[in-house]
Amino acid sequence: MSDILIKNAKFAITMDERRRILRDCAIAVNDGKIIAIGKDKKITKEYSSSDVVIDAGKTVVCPGLINAHCHTTQQLAKGLADNVFLPTWIHDRLYPFEANQKPEDVYFSSMLCFIEAIKTGTTYLADPGGYHMEQVVEAAKEIGIRAVLARSLVDIHASGRPIPESMREGADEAVKSGEDFVRKFDGAAKGRVHAWFSLRTERMVSNDLCSRVKKLADKYHVGIESHVSSNLDSVNRHKEVFEGNTPIRRYKEAGVLGPNLLIVHANWLTDEEIELVKKFDVKVVHCPTAGAAGGYGTFKVGKFVEMMEKGITVSLGHDSAAESNFMDMIRVAQMAGAHRDVRLDATLFPPETLLEMLTIHGSKALLSEVEVGSLEVGKKADLVLFDLERPDMVPLHNPVSNLIHAGSGESANTVIIDGKVVMQNRKIETVNESDILSKAQKAAEEVAERAGLTAFTKPRWKYYDS
């Protein structure tokens, strides 16, 4: 018996240890897990009485894509922080926006974020934390997505970099907030939600907070997310606050480095820091579209090629709707290909490597490789059927090349998460998409007004009545 039978698939890109690409295959799912994968004729005959049968003809089946860095609470801020440098982006735009969000605004922001993610083939994402995060958990429960979620923790509020009063905490309060969130929500949504800790920004967290968070993360067997060395200003600011120390070296001294630390951006790591990342098996999220949007130096100085050559786990993330602007992880992967041009080396980041970063490397980064990241018997049934009957997918010589180089997430036709059909034939099955879009638009306008950011909603060109 099985809950779902996916039959007649033209290809299945398994991402298993041998990286097999199966032709003319079928997949059976029961109780949220893959129970069989193989030749269509055999699997279809064995599981012919499945509750739900999906004809995957003319599709390629792939593990669900993983977005290892995503700000769900910033989805409503899209278009409010274009073409500004990071200090302005954070302190003058996004922090005021977050501080003026009510719980219901966070709910619609995260729900809108999840809809865009699912509709472009993402089944699992990681959020480094905002506020009212219980609303994000509720949205994840309702729509059916898998997520790592955290509550934002900072305890340094230096002059010259304003932080709204409502977001200011000391180390004791931050630790309590983080631990309360993990204790309450880790394992929520029938195990789809993993609650982690967040050292949100390297230059705004004290050694005391870092050390205490690391001990708690180890105690609860969860991870830690942290923005690290996003751009040159981030590194210089960190050196100002911490007497010339670099972020990763300082994290080592605070005892934070370890396999359960996920560092985000990591564009300006020194060679010494890269060796520490390797030594302590720290995981990395590369955010190429955010780096390009913010002028971070991602391609100019980023050493992701060297990190991957050393065996460091490097995954991909889109970051924020106020920076990357889109959540299509295939487009994000395509942007990572810009390293070829900067390095004058066309052999870098082939489509197979980019797909690994979107799947199996993403699962390792989120400490979930036992559960997801590949299509294998016993793993969670998180998978996507990508439509091959599209102009961008024809002709088809190499399904991996077409999916990563020629296609986009818009080719996602059907999405299954934890053995449940969340989207079929491009229609979200779990929530009312049009209703959420309408309410999210209204909420976005109201938050921008409360935060005093409406001046930044206007285009550079004037509006005219026709």
XYZ file of C-alpha atoms in Angstrom:
466
model
C 0.000 0.000 0.000
C 1.059 3.596 -0.604
C -0.416 7.054 -0.176
C 0.969 8.401 -3.449
C 2.188 6.793 -6.646
C 4.112 8.971 -9.087
C 4.206 7.058 -12.338
C 5.490 7.418 -15.869
C 8.205 9.984 -14.984
C 10.464 10.685 -17.947
C 13.428 11.273 -15.626
C 14.132 11.201 -11.896
C 17.312 12.946 -10.779
C 17.928 11.039 -7.552
C 20.921 12.936 -6.084
C 21.781 9.670 -4.319
C 25.395 8.697 -3.621
C 25.876 7.532 -7.215
C 23.962 10.557 -8.588
C 21.767 8.247 -10.666
C 19.376 9.693 -13.229
C 16.552 7.184 -13.726
C 14.570 7.010 -16.955
C 10.947 5.864 -17.287
C 10.525 5.463 -13.565
C 7.975 5.599 -10.767
C 8.073 6.537 -7.085
C 5.828 5.245 -4.297
C 5.252 7.250 -1.114
C 3.707 6.123 2.152
C 3.420 7.811 5.545
C 5.517 10.749 4.376
C 8.454 8.706 3.099
C 9.669 7.233 -0.176
C 9.104 3.481 -0.032
C 10.005 2.545 -3.603
C 11.735 4.066 -6.607
C 12.585 2.308 -9.830
C 11.287 1.070 -13.180
C 7.833 2.390 -13.945
C 6.334 -0.932 -14.983
C 7.418 -2.729 -11.797
C 6.572 0.029 -9.294
C 3.251 0.871 -10.943
C 2.139 -2.739 -10.853
C 3.154 -3.214 -7.215
C 1.457 -0.023 -5.994
C -1.507 0.162 -8.373
C -3.973 0.635 -5.494
C -2.354 3.824 -4.181
C -4.687 6.466 -2.783
C -3.344 9.180 -5.094
C -1.874 8.489 -8.525
C 0.037 11.252 -10.296
C 0.958 10.861 -13.941
C 4.416 12.413 -14.199
C 4.692 11.944 -17.957
C 6.790 14.637 -19.592
C 8.274 15.790 -16.288
C 11.573 15.444 -14.515
C 11.280 14.551 -10.837
C 13.849 16.094 -8.524
C 14.386 16.369 -4.769
C 12.764 19.511 -3.400
C 15.037 22.524 -3.672
C 16.537 23.919 -0.460
C 16.889 27.640 0.243
C 19.389 27.759 3.093
C 18.956 31.486 3.801
C 15.619 33.286 3.647
C 14.104 36.169 5.646
C 10.405 35.310 5.811
C 9.470 38.397 7.825
C 10.971 40.724 5.193
C 8.854 39.489 2.289
C 6.547 42.521 2.572
C 9.527 44.904 2.247
C 10.155 44.070 -1.409
C 11.185 47.199 -3.325
C 11.848 49.347 -0.229
C 15.630 49.053 -0.149
C 16.889 48.976 -3.729
C 20.349 50.337 -4.573
C 21.521 51.210 -1.070
C 24.589 50.102 0.863
C 24.266 47.528 3.641
C 24.294 49.883 6.683
C 21.448 51.905 5.159
C 19.671 48.732 4.078
C 19.724 47.299 7.594
C 19.481 50.248 9.941
C 17.412 52.760 7.968
C 15.095 50.459 6.040
C 14.722 46.867 7.278
C 15.038 47.272 11.046
C 12.398 50.060 11.087
C 10.216 47.877 8.870
C 10.540 44.846 11.169
C 9.945 46.976 14.280
C 6.634 48.182 12.859
C 5.286 44.754 11.955
C 2.363 43.473 13.982
C 1.987 39.709 14.483
C -0.575 39.469 11.665
C 1.845 41.268 9.307
C 4.510 38.663 10.024
C 1.968 35.922 9.331
C 1.081 37.300 5.884
C 4.719 38.077 5.107
C 5.805 34.518 5.815
C 2.787 33.010 4.071
C 3.519 35.077 0.968
C 7.154 33.975 1.181
C 6.172 30.312 1.429
C 3.818 30.573 -1.554
C 6.563 31.996 -3.772
C 9.000 29.368 -2.530
C 6.688 26.445 -3.241
C 5.631 27.775 -6.624
C 9.281 27.833 -7.700
C 10.125 24.350 -6.425
C 11.491 25.045 -2.928
C 10.337 22.616 -0.258
C 12.699 23.535 2.600
C 14.104 26.870 3.742
C 16.022 28.376 6.652
C 15.218 31.711 8.286
C 17.865 33.333 10.544
C 15.207 35.038 12.585
C 13.005 38.046 13.070
C 10.320 38.832 15.621
C 6.837 37.382 16.184
C 8.347 34.169 14.816
C 5.480 32.120 16.277
C 3.469 33.515 13.352
C 5.991 32.064 10.899
C 5.629 28.684 12.586
C 1.850 28.914 12.210
C 2.129 29.779 8.520
C 4.518 26.853 7.950
C 2.057 24.515 9.647
C -0.809 25.663 7.458
C 0.852 25.687 4.062
C 2.874 22.505 4.609
C 6.447 23.646 3.985
C 9.576 22.380 5.766
C 11.626 25.043 7.556
C 14.431 25.890 9.948
C 13.242 28.879 11.964
C 14.930 30.992 14.612
C 14.236 34.018 16.750
C 16.577 36.975 16.079
C 19.172 37.447 18.841
C 21.397 40.534 19.203
C 22.730 42.229 22.323
C 25.089 44.961 21.065
C 23.495 48.292 20.155
C 26.418 50.531 19.234
C 25.992 54.220 18.512
C 25.847 55.309 14.899
C 23.981 52.169 13.817
C 20.448 52.774 15.131
C 18.273 49.895 16.286
C 14.606 50.457 17.157
C 13.970 50.436 20.904
C 11.571 47.497 20.644
C 14.359 45.305 19.220
C 16.948 46.052 21.923
C 17.819 43.281 24.350
C 20.579 42.387 26.752
C 22.322 39.023 26.645
C 20.113 37.507 29.361
C 16.887 38.492 27.603
C 18.195 37.338 24.210
C 19.260 33.951 25.566
C 15.883 33.428 27.220
C 14.008 34.393 24.035
C 16.105 32.046 21.937
C 15.807 29.122 24.311
C 12.066 29.606 24.765
C 11.597 29.541 20.993
C 13.621 26.344 20.559
C 11.910 24.556 23.441
C 8.449 25.489 22.223
C 8.735 25.026 18.479
C 11.465 22.515 17.630
C 9.632 19.612 16.018
C 6.454 21.605 15.357
C 4.253 20.935 12.321
C 4.693 17.186 12.763
C 8.454 17.549 12.595
C 8.610 19.841 9.561
C 9.736 22.821 11.652
C 13.218 22.744 13.175
C 13.823 25.527 15.704
C 17.397 26.820 15.838
C 19.296 29.632 17.517
C 20.288 32.810 15.708
C 23.357 34.956 16.265
C 21.803 37.247 13.759
C 24.716 39.513 12.872
C 28.339 38.902 13.826
C 29.077 42.504 14.812
C 26.001 42.769 17.082
C 26.470 39.720 19.323
C 28.763 39.678 22.357
C 31.144 36.877 23.295
C 28.908 36.181 26.266
C 25.831 35.738 24.068
C 27.804 33.640 21.574
C 29.142 31.256 24.196
C 25.789 30.768 25.892
C 23.971 30.210 22.610
C 26.521 27.592 21.525
C 26.085 25.652 24.775
C 22.304 25.694 24.387
C 22.441 24.670 20.723
C 24.577 21.679 21.672
C 22.264 20.863 24.564
C 19.170 20.814 22.357
C 20.973 19.263 19.361
C 20.046 22.109 17.028
C 21.940 24.549 14.823
C 22.972 28.195 14.906
C 22.528 30.653 12.028
C 24.678 33.771 11.710
C 25.386 36.431 9.106
C 29.172 36.623 8.798
C 31.447 38.835 6.671
C 28.743 39.890 4.232
C 30.782 42.789 2.852
C 33.808 44.907 3.653
C 31.797 47.251 5.876
C 30.643 44.261 7.956
C 34.219 43.146 8.545
C 35.489 46.646 9.310
C 32.626 47.299 11.704
C 33.341 44.004 13.469
C 36.984 45.011 13.856
C 35.919 48.342 15.367
C 33.689 46.643 17.928
C 36.038 43.739 18.724
C 39.470 45.379 18.786
C 40.652 44.367 15.333
C 39.520 40.755 15.507
C 38.017 39.077 12.443
C 34.590 37.412 12.792
C 35.533 33.737 12.454
C 38.613 34.067 14.643
C 36.475 35.780 17.294
C 33.796 33.078 16.995
C 36.524 30.489 17.607
C 37.634 32.299 20.761
C 33.985 32.404 21.925
C 33.666 28.660 21.298
C 30.979 29.001 18.598
C 32.650 27.136 15.737
C 31.381 23.635 15.101
C 29.392 21.435 12.704
C 26.109 22.996 13.840
C 27.103 26.554 12.869
C 25.717 27.862 9.561
C 27.373 31.086 8.392
C 25.625 33.229 5.804
C 27.273 35.192 2.947
C 30.911 34.626 4.055
C 32.155 36.772 1.179
C 35.165 38.333 2.940
C 36.727 35.406 4.783
C 40.501 35.400 5.080
C 42.545 32.314 4.239
C 43.025 31.780 7.973
C 39.260 31.902 8.531
C 38.598 29.456 5.706
C 40.979 26.987 7.351
C 39.023 27.364 10.608
C 35.727 26.826 8.767
C 37.187 23.643 7.299
C 38.671 22.439 10.591
C 35.439 22.861 12.560
C 33.141 21.655 9.734
C 31.225 24.942 9.720
C 28.557 25.095 7.001
C 28.299 28.002 4.525
C 25.435 29.644 2.627
C 26.404 31.381 -0.609
C 23.893 34.132 -1.555
C 24.954 35.253 -5.047
C 21.851 37.251 -5.985
C 21.871 39.189 -2.709
C 25.578 39.874 -3.073
C 25.118 41.154 -6.604
C 22.198 43.367 -5.545
C 24.018 44.841 -2.565
C 27.457 45.207 -4.108
C 28.971 42.950 -1.449
C 32.022 41.838 -3.411
C 30.632 38.307 -3.639
C 32.214 37.615 -7.022
C 35.143 40.013 -6.726
C 36.601 38.577 -3.496
C 34.429 35.601 -2.475
C 36.412 32.353 -2.178
C 33.618 29.848 -2.695
C 35.617 27.961 -5.309
C 38.422 27.434 -2.793
C 35.974 26.496 -0.018
C 34.358 23.816 -2.150
C 37.735 22.502 -3.263
C 38.562 22.021 0.432
C 35.383 20.005 0.954
C 33.500 22.684 2.894
C 29.724 22.322 2.631
C 28.479 25.281 0.577
C 24.748 25.645 -0.004
C 22.683 28.379 -1.668
C 20.270 30.993 -0.344
C 18.295 33.877 -1.791
C 18.358 36.076 1.359
C 15.581 38.684 1.392
C 12.808 39.951 -0.867
C 14.134 43.425 -0.122
C 17.481 42.531 -1.675
C 17.443 39.483 -3.940
C 13.797 40.366 -4.752
C 12.975 36.892 -6.088
C 12.961 33.443 -4.461
C 13.463 31.284 -7.537
C 16.373 29.114 -6.429
C 17.154 27.983 -9.960
C 17.724 31.618 -10.900
C 19.858 31.979 -7.763
C 21.938 29.002 -8.895
C 22.309 30.532 -12.348
C 23.705 33.701 -10.769
C 26.356 31.604 -8.994
C 27.651 30.793 -12.466
C 29.029 34.345 -12.601
C 32.128 32.999 -10.831
C 33.090 31.552 -14.213
C 33.352 35.014 -15.712
C 35.202 36.573 -12.770
C 37.678 33.679 -12.652
C 37.930 33.431 -16.451
C 37.182 29.715 -16.092
C 34.186 28.252 -17.946
C 34.595 24.893 -16.188
C 33.493 26.203 -12.770
C 30.073 25.458 -11.266
C 28.695 22.991 -13.832
C 24.933 22.381 -13.547
C 25.501 19.172 -11.596
C 27.416 21.068 -8.894
C 24.747 23.765 -8.710
C 22.028 21.152 -8.294
C 24.047 19.517 -5.520
C 24.196 22.884 -3.763
C 20.411 23.191 -4.074
C 19.704 19.717 -2.711
C 22.163 17.450 -0.925
C 24.516 20.242 0.178
C 21.528 22.242 1.390
C 20.354 19.279 3.465
C 23.820 18.945 5.030
C 23.900 22.657 5.805
C 20.579 22.311 7.631
C 21.714 19.125 9.433
C 18.994 17.178 7.637
C 20.855 14.953 5.172
C 19.391 11.837 6.801
C 15.880 13.125 6.070
C 15.971 15.010 2.758
C 18.125 16.128 -0.154
C 17.836 13.068 -2.387
C 15.262 10.637 -3.758
C 15.999 7.434 -1.835
C 13.957 4.807 -0.056
C 13.505 5.804 3.572
C 13.917 9.534 3.040
C 11.156 12.080 3.440
C 9.039 12.526 0.341
C 10.023 16.101 -0.526
C 10.054 16.249 -4.296
C 9.142 18.394 -7.283
C 7.832 17.525 -10.737
C 9.301 20.001 -13.230
C 7.397 20.404 -16.492
C 9.367 19.521 -19.629
C 6.661 20.754 -22.020
C 7.901 24.320 -22.025
C 9.842 26.209 -24.706
C 12.758 26.749 -22.327
C 13.035 23.008 -21.731
C 13.086 21.985 -25.414
C 15.168 20.457 -26.890
C 16.117 18.141 -24.059
C 19.528 16.516 -24.328
C 20.607 16.711 -20.698
C 17.888 17.062 -18.025
C 20.280 18.514 -15.436
C 21.561 21.140 -17.852
C 18.051 22.096 -18.945
C 16.750 22.340 -15.394
C 19.615 24.482 -14.066
C 20.856 26.407 -17.101
C 17.811 26.766 -19.328
C 14.825 26.582 -17.006
C 13.487 28.405 -13.989
C 11.500 27.570 -10.909
C 8.379 28.535 -12.820
C 8.582 25.094 -14.438
C 7.617 23.507 -11.089
C 4.279 21.839 -11.771
C 3.655 19.667 -8.709
C 5.259 19.865 -5.268
C 5.095 17.177 -2.575
C 6.394 17.890 0.944
C 6.493 15.294 3.706
C 4.382 13.013 1.541
C 1.594 15.586 1.044
C 0.643 17.209 -2.254
C 1.110 20.924 -1.549
C 0.890 22.135 -5.159
C -0.527 20.366 -8.189
C -0.740 21.725 -11.712
C 0.600 25.055 -10.385
C -2.236 25.400 -7.860
C -1.444 25.621 -4.141
C -3.650 23.014 -2.497
C -3.308 23.953 1.175
C -4.200 27.668 1.368
C -6.170 30.291 -0.569
C -3.421 31.932 -2.606
C -5.418 34.867 -4.005
C -6.752 35.798 -0.573
C -3.251 35.804 0.905
C -1.844 37.915 -1.940
C -4.542 40.521 -1.394
C -4.064 40.677 2.370
C -0.274 40.695 2.045
C -0.425 43.727 -0.260
C -2.578 45.630 2.245
C -0.317 44.662 5.142
C 2.818 45.736 3.238
C 1.394 49.182 2.563
C 0.357 49.640 6.199
C 3.736 48.591 7.608
C 5.607 50.907 5.221
C 3.358 53.763 6.339
C 3.905 53.058 10.056
C 7.660 52.743 9.532
C 7.889 56.034 7.638
C 9.195 54.313 4.526
C 6.546 55.328 1.984
C 8.952 57.769 0.319
C 10.976 54.750 -0.791
C 7.979 53.056 -2.415
C 7.965 55.521 -5.316
C 9.770 54.763 -8.590
C 12.343 57.242 -9.862
C 10.038 58.035 -12.747
C 6.822 59.941 -12.118
C 3.332 58.485 -12.296
C 0.923 60.038 -14.814
C -2.798 59.569 -15.167
C -3.493 58.221 -18.657
